[in-house]
Every structure is written in structure tokens, then in C-alpha cells.
């Protein structure tokens, strides 16, 4: 039996998908990410959404102003694509280092997606421009058709949209975000090198029972919604396999308690505060601690064509006690794993 590994040191990791919001909420939550991550891909689904380079640049300044003194953290900004996005602004924003990527929300798929793309055919010229410019595309991969069951929306998106997109744009880097199904795992594994996926901590830890057994648990509800156990197992296998096609993206999505505990609760799980502790627990349970570094710190930068971060962080076996709620903007946000104790902590 090899000796038990009690601590893991990796280059400073990145979060390749999260929501900071804006204003006071953003000012209260940025610190949880900056404590652990060197960079993060920041989602643009504010209201109004971040559609222009000018708006992204000013949002970036507001985030930087909220980073606690002494922390080194770089927000990587994304452009919210609409039917009317300006290709020139997009591509020049990318060339100027304001936009790292663009985000495709099918209109109506999730929180803050009302201004998203109504028909992917409408943005083919934009995608051509992005492909030419080497600008990556992040995708919320769910169809919104009324006739499709919510648990099938990701798998149907692969059939109806994603397959064609990947073959129509062979040089476009595509990130299939927050995947939740074995179908998506297989699609990404079978796809070209230009296709990768992010995986959230919640989809590695919970299946749909966590949301629905013994009462409705709104804090386990996010989009794409958690699926059956076989899908969770497929995601765990993929994320911990060492394949460079899978990397860390928390999809941390803070909503104040009242907006979740409601007759029509918002989708989104606030995973940022204990993200690394949560992910490494999965790698430990899967006996794959040696692959944690790739998933958290190397595969993402390699895919985006960015350097691995300087500096390192260490996680060690211990006790990370997750509080029942976190104060933000005069209100409370319930974090993922609220009330649990995780077996790893940041040293
Ligand atoms: C996100 C949010 O709240 O902005 N919610 C979620 O459930 N993940 C939107 C998204 O990424 O789908
Ligand atoms: Zn998201």
C-alpha cells in the first residue's frame, strides 16, 4: 500500500467559470475566489448584460477594486453574445486583452439569459470572426424548447446544436461549460482538440436526489440541473482521469437566501467559498490526487493558451468547517456544503 498523501501542492489554480454579480454582492464575494484562485473567467450575465468591450473593461475595474489588499487576482472577462453583437467590438476587445472569451447563452436557458442568442444561425458571422481571431467560445449547452424535458436539455443540445457547431467551426475553441451528463463526457472525449469542458463541484458531489428527496432543497438547484447518479459517476471519472479536456469551473452563482428559498427559487449554487476543498475531496475519494494539479491548474491554461500561474498553494488533510450562511450585502448567501465539514483545507 502506498503511503497516504496528506498534502498536495499545486501551481495557483484558476476558476474557468463563475458569477460575481455586481455592486455590493460582488464586493462581498470576490474575496472567496481571490483567496484560492489566481484568475477566473467571469460570466457576463449582469443586468443589463456585459455586451461591449467598454462595459467589460469597467466591470473589470470594479472587480479589481474589490480584491482584498495583498491578494493577486486577475479577472478574465467575457462578452455576452446576443443576436446583435458587434463582431468588430468583440474581436478588437479580444485583441486588446479585455475579452478573454465570449459566452453563448441560448435565450431563456438560465438566470440572466433573456438577451441571449435566439437562433445560433444568426451569429454564424460572429463565430467566423471569433474563429479567425482565435477567441474562445464558452457555451451554456442546453436547449430551451418547451417540448424537451429539463433533465434532457443538455443531451438534446448536443444533438441539435453542439455537433453541428463543432464541425462547422473546426478551428474555434469551444468550452462546453458545466457539463452534467455522461452524454456530454462522451461527446467531449470523442471531439477534436478544440473542444473541452468545465465541471462544477456540485455536479461531482450531488445527483438529483439531493434536490428532491425528503423535501425540495433549493440550495441544491442550479442549471444545468443535477442529473441521475450514473451521470455524476461519469463526471467524476472524467474530471479525475487526467484528460486535458476537463478542467475546473465552479459556476459559483450567488443568490441571496430569499431568492432561493422562494415559491420560484433562482438557479445557482454558491460554490466559491470552499471550492478547492470540495474538488480535492472528490479526487481523494476517487484515488486520483495525482490528477488534481492538471484539472485545477494546468488543463485550463493549456486550452486557453495562457501561462500556468506562478506561485503555488497547498491543501492538506484537516477540517474545513463550512458555515451555514455567508454575509453579503446586508443579506445571507448559503454556500455549497453549508453546515458540512470537509476533510481538506487550504494550508
Ligand atoms: C447561473 C446564475 O445564477 O447566473 N445559475 C446557475 O444555476 N448556474 C447561470 C448559469 O450559469 O446557468
Ligand atoms: Zn454559470
mmCIF file of C-alpha atoms in Angstrom, residues 56-249:
data_model
loop_
_atom_site.group_PDB
_atom_site.id
_atom_site.type_symbol
_atom_site.label_atom_id
_atom_site.label_comp_id
_atom_site.label_asym_id
_atom_site.label_seq_id
_atom_site.Cartn_x
_atom_site.Cartn_y
_atom_site.Cartn_z
ATOM 1 C CA UNK A 56 -16.370 44.661 -19.700
ATOM 2 C CA UNK A 57 -13.464 46.976 -19.039
ATOM 3 C CA UNK A 58 -15.375 48.975 -16.475
ATOM 4 C CA UNK A 59 -16.769 45.796 -14.844
ATOM 5 C CA UNK A 60 -13.202 44.511 -14.627
ATOM 6 C CA UNK A 61 -12.112 47.701 -12.838
ATOM 7 C CA UNK A 62 -14.920 47.313 -10.314
ATOM 8 C CA UNK A 63 -13.886 43.701 -9.634
ATOM 9 C CA UNK A 64 -10.228 44.658 -9.233
ATOM 10 C CA UNK A 65 -11.221 47.354 -6.738
ATOM 11 C CA UNK A 66 -12.950 44.648 -4.661
ATOM 12 C CA UNK A 67 -9.892 42.342 -4.452
ATOM 13 C CA UNK A 68 -8.584 42.425 -0.881
ATOM 14 C CA UNK A 69 -5.175 44.091 -0.407
ATOM 15 C CA UNK A 70 -2.349 41.620 -0.695
ATOM 16 C CA UNK A 71 -4.212 39.147 -2.949
ATOM 17 C CA UNK A 72 -3.084 38.709 -6.549
ATOM 18 C CA UNK A 73 -6.161 38.066 -8.657
ATOM 19 C CA UNK A 74 -6.894 38.664 -12.335
ATOM 20 C CA UNK A 75 -10.481 38.600 -13.604
ATOM 21 C CA UNK A 76 -10.742 37.287 -17.185
ATOM 22 C CA UNK A 77 -13.691 38.943 -18.842
ATOM 23 C CA UNK A 78 -16.248 37.511 -21.252
ATOM 24 C CA UNK A 79 -18.595 39.074 -23.794
ATOM 25 C CA UNK A 80 -22.284 38.192 -23.595
ATOM 26 C CA UNK A 81 -23.361 37.259 -27.119
ATOM 27 C CA UNK A 82 -26.694 38.476 -28.425
ATOM 28 C CA UNK A 83 -28.337 38.273 -31.843
ATOM 29 C CA UNK A 84 -26.956 41.764 -32.445
ATOM 30 C CA UNK A 85 -23.427 41.553 -31.048
ATOM 31 C CA UNK A 86 -20.901 43.709 -32.854
ATOM 32 C CA UNK A 87 -18.199 41.428 -34.309
ATOM 33 C CA UNK A 88 -15.708 44.253 -34.578
ATOM 34 C CA UNK A 89 -16.041 45.267 -30.917
ATOM 35 C CA UNK A 90 -15.772 41.620 -29.907
ATOM 36 C CA UNK A 91 -12.629 40.897 -31.865
ATOM 37 C CA UNK A 92 -10.912 44.172 -31.038
ATOM 38 C CA UNK A 93 -11.862 43.704 -27.356
ATOM 39 C CA UNK A 94 -10.145 40.315 -27.533
ATOM 40 C CA UNK A 95 -7.073 41.737 -29.304
ATOM 41 C CA UNK A 96 -6.838 44.476 -26.652
ATOM 42 C CA UNK A 97 -6.857 41.905 -23.851
ATOM 43 C CA UNK A 98 -10.246 42.979 -22.459
ATOM 44 C CA UNK A 99 -12.208 39.898 -23.536
ATOM 45 C CA UNK A 100 -10.658 36.505 -22.904
ATOM 46 C CA UNK A 101 -13.660 34.703 -24.429
ATOM 47 C CA UNK A 102 -17.290 35.139 -25.448
ATOM 48 C CA UNK A 103 -20.258 33.473 -23.810
ATOM 49 C CA UNK A 104 -23.190 31.929 -25.621
ATOM 50 C CA UNK A 105 -26.420 31.688 -23.645
ATOM 51 C CA UNK A 106 -29.319 30.250 -25.599
ATOM 52 C CA UNK A 107 -32.067 32.824 -24.868
ATOM 53 C CA UNK A 108 -34.112 31.686 -21.880
ATOM 54 C CA UNK A 109 -31.800 28.840 -20.813
ATOM 55 C CA UNK A 110 -30.901 30.165 -17.367
ATOM 56 C CA UNK A 111 -30.575 33.138 -14.992
ATOM 57 C CA UNK A 112 -29.862 36.338 -16.921
ATOM 58 C CA UNK A 113 -30.140 34.766 -20.362
ATOM 59 C CA UNK A 114 -33.166 36.690 -21.667
ATOM 60 C CA UNK A 115 -30.960 38.705 -24.032
ATOM 61 C CA UNK A 116 -29.096 35.614 -25.231
ATOM 62 C CA UNK A 117 -28.976 34.158 -28.708
ATOM 63 C CA UNK A 118 -32.367 33.128 -30.141
ATOM 64 C CA UNK A 119 -31.014 31.114 -33.058
ATOM 65 C CA UNK A 120 -27.406 30.095 -33.440
ATOM 66 C CA UNK A 121 -27.618 30.614 -37.222
ATOM 67 C CA UNK A 122 -27.936 34.341 -36.531
ATOM 68 C CA UNK A 123 -24.470 34.543 -35.001
ATOM 69 C CA UNK A 124 -22.549 32.465 -37.557
ATOM 70 C CA UNK A 125 -20.773 35.604 -38.865
ATOM 71 C CA UNK A 126 -19.696 36.418 -35.291
ATOM 72 C CA UNK A 127 -18.428 32.901 -34.776
ATOM 73 C CA UNK A 128 -16.475 33.128 -38.045
ATOM 74 C CA UNK A 129 -14.829 36.303 -36.758
ATOM 75 C CA UNK A 130 -14.031 34.685 -33.413
ATOM 76 C CA UNK A 131 -12.579 31.618 -35.084
ATOM 77 C CA UNK A 132 -10.347 33.789 -37.218
ATOM 78 C CA UNK A 133 -9.240 35.829 -34.212
ATOM 79 C CA UNK A 134 -8.557 32.781 -32.012
ATOM 80 C CA UNK A 135 -11.171 33.895 -29.463
ATOM 81 C CA UNK A 136 -12.638 31.003 -27.434
ATOM 82 C CA UNK A 137 -16.387 30.412 -27.123
ATOM 83 C CA UNK A 138 -17.930 29.382 -23.784
ATOM 84 C CA UNK A 139 -21.299 27.675 -24.149
ATOM 85 C CA UNK A 140 -24.214 27.084 -21.806
ATOM 86 C CA UNK A 141 -25.200 23.853 -23.516
ATOM 87 C CA UNK A 142 -28.917 23.399 -23.026
ATOM 88 C CA UNK A 143 -31.818 23.663 -25.439
ATOM 89 C CA UNK A 144 -34.764 25.761 -24.317
ATOM 90 C CA UNK A 145 -37.501 24.065 -26.334
ATOM 91 C CA UNK A 146 -40.707 23.564 -24.337
ATOM 92 C CA UNK A 147 -41.085 20.030 -25.613
ATOM 93 C CA UNK A 148 -37.770 18.929 -24.110
ATOM 94 C CA UNK A 149 -37.719 17.666 -20.528
ATOM 95 C CA UNK A 150 -35.392 19.726 -18.327
ATOM 96 C CA UNK A 151 -33.311 16.644 -17.499
ATOM 97 C CA UNK A 152 -32.720 16.016 -21.229
ATOM 98 C CA UNK A 153 -31.859 19.543 -22.288
ATOM 99 C CA UNK A 154 -28.104 19.085 -22.314
ATOM 100 C CA UNK A 155 -28.159 15.807 -24.243
ATOM 101 C CA UNK A 156 -30.566 17.262 -26.804
ATOM 102 C CA UNK A 157 -28.354 20.340 -27.179
ATOM 103 C CA UNK A 158 -25.528 18.053 -28.271
ATOM 104 C CA UNK A 159 -27.744 16.507 -30.950
ATOM 105 C CA UNK A 160 -29.424 19.671 -32.177
ATOM 106 C CA UNK A 161 -26.693 22.283 -31.853
ATOM 107 C CA UNK A 162 -23.320 21.311 -30.485
ATOM 108 C CA UNK A 163 -22.396 18.586 -33.000
ATOM 109 C CA UNK A 164 -23.004 20.863 -35.947
ATOM 110 C CA UNK A 165 -21.239 23.784 -34.306
ATOM 111 C CA UNK A 166 -18.107 21.739 -33.686
ATOM 112 C CA UNK A 167 -18.000 20.527 -37.274
ATOM 113 C CA UNK A 168 -18.880 23.913 -38.801
ATOM 114 C CA UNK A 169 -16.084 25.684 -36.882
ATOM 115 C CA UNK A 170 -13.138 23.284 -36.812
ATOM 116 C CA UNK A 171 -10.674 25.888 -35.551
ATOM 117 C CA UNK A 172 -12.917 27.575 -32.964
ATOM 118 C CA UNK A 173 -12.016 26.746 -29.362
ATOM 119 C CA UNK A 174 -15.224 25.685 -27.656
ATOM 120 C CA UNK A 175 -15.740 25.181 -23.933
ATOM 121 C CA UNK A 176 -18.785 23.061 -23.155
ATOM 122 C CA UNK A 177 -19.427 24.549 -19.751
ATOM 123 C CA UNK A 178 -20.582 22.920 -16.527
ATOM 124 C CA UNK A 179 -21.331 19.556 -18.128
ATOM 125 C CA UNK A 180 -23.745 17.328 -16.238
ATOM 126 C CA UNK A 181 -24.216 14.164 -18.276
ATOM 127 C CA UNK A 182 -22.388 11.095 -19.479
ATOM 128 C CA UNK A 183 -23.568 12.148 -22.955
ATOM 129 C CA UNK A 184 -21.519 15.348 -22.676
ATOM 130 C CA UNK A 185 -18.488 13.480 -21.321
ATOM 131 C CA UNK A 186 -18.555 11.105 -24.287
ATOM 132 C CA UNK A 187 -19.118 13.907 -26.766
ATOM 133 C CA UNK A 188 -16.166 15.901 -25.444
ATOM 134 C CA UNK A 189 -13.904 12.844 -25.314
ATOM 135 C CA UNK A 190 -14.799 11.954 -28.893
ATOM 136 C CA UNK A 191 -14.442 15.533 -30.135
ATOM 137 C CA UNK A 192 -11.460 17.393 -31.585
ATOM 138 C CA UNK A 193 -8.714 19.055 -29.566
ATOM 139 C CA UNK A 194 -10.563 22.354 -29.892
ATOM 140 C CA UNK A 195 -13.340 21.036 -27.624
ATOM 141 C CA UNK A 196 -13.082 20.935 -23.813
ATOM 142 C CA UNK A 197 -15.419 21.082 -20.819
ATOM 143 C CA UNK A 198 -15.596 22.527 -17.339
ATOM 144 C CA UNK A 199 -17.006 20.566 -14.410
ATOM 145 C CA UNK A 200 -18.505 22.099 -11.254
ATOM 146 C CA UNK A 201 -18.042 20.783 -7.714
ATOM 147 C CA UNK A 202 -21.788 20.311 -7.247
ATOM 148 C CA UNK A 203 -22.144 18.023 -10.252
ATOM 149 C CA UNK A 204 -19.332 15.872 -8.855
ATOM 150 C CA UNK A 205 -20.910 15.688 -5.397
ATOM 151 C CA UNK A 206 -24.661 15.538 -5.861
ATOM 152 C CA UNK A 207 -27.237 13.895 -8.084
ATOM 153 C CA UNK A 208 -30.854 14.949 -8.475
ATOM 154 C CA UNK A 209 -31.930 13.158 -5.302
ATOM 155 C CA UNK A 210 -30.053 15.797 -3.304
ATOM 156 C CA UNK A 211 -32.559 18.308 -4.620
ATOM 157 C CA UNK A 212 -35.748 16.303 -4.321
ATOM 158 C CA UNK A 213 -35.622 13.573 -1.671
ATOM 159 C CA UNK A 214 -37.117 14.371 1.733
ATOM 160 C CA UNK A 215 -38.290 17.799 0.611
ATOM 161 C CA UNK A 216 -37.347 20.338 -2.040
ATOM 162 C CA UNK A 217 -33.889 21.710 -1.384
ATOM 163 C CA UNK A 218 -33.486 24.951 -3.260
ATOM 164 C CA UNK A 219 -29.798 25.320 -2.430
ATOM 165 C CA UNK A 220 -29.069 22.185 -4.478
ATOM 166 C CA UNK A 221 -30.800 23.663 -7.520
ATOM 167 C CA UNK A 222 -28.705 25.059 -10.331
ATOM 168 C CA UNK A 223 -28.686 24.950 -14.118
ATOM 169 C CA UNK A 224 -27.941 22.711 -15.797
ATOM 170 C CA UNK A 225 -29.835 20.788 -13.140
ATOM 171 C CA UNK A 226 -28.119 17.844 -11.408
ATOM 172 C CA UNK A 227 -28.923 14.546 -13.146
ATOM 173 C CA UNK A 228 -29.090 10.836 -12.260
ATOM 174 C CA UNK A 229 -26.351 9.071 -10.334
ATOM 175 C CA UNK A 230 -24.893 7.398 -13.449
ATOM 176 C CA UNK A 231 -24.149 10.850 -14.841
ATOM 177 C CA UNK A 232 -22.479 12.006 -11.642
ATOM 178 C CA UNK A 233 -20.273 8.909 -11.733
ATOM 179 C CA UNK A 234 -19.326 9.577 -15.362
ATOM 180 C CA UNK A 235 -18.397 13.170 -14.495
ATOM 181 C CA UNK A 236 -16.256 12.040 -11.568
ATOM 182 C CA UNK A 237 -14.432 9.576 -13.767
ATOM 183 C CA UNK A 238 -13.813 12.179 -16.475
ATOM 184 C CA UNK A 239 -12.736 15.008 -14.169
ATOM 185 C CA UNK A 240 -10.317 12.837 -12.211
ATOM 186 C CA UNK A 241 -8.984 10.901 -15.226
ATOM 187 C CA UNK A 242 -6.133 13.262 -16.069
ATOM 188 C CA UNK A 243 -7.619 14.040 -19.504
ATOM 189 C CA UNK A 244 -6.680 17.589 -20.534
ATOM 190 C CA UNK A 245 -10.192 18.036 -21.935
ATOM 191 C CA UNK A 246 -11.683 18.587 -18.487
ATOM 192 C CA UNK A 247 -10.932 21.433 -16.135
ATOM 193 C CA UNK A 248 -12.152 23.346 -13.131
ATOM 194 C CA UNK A 249 -15.056 25.788 -13.397
#
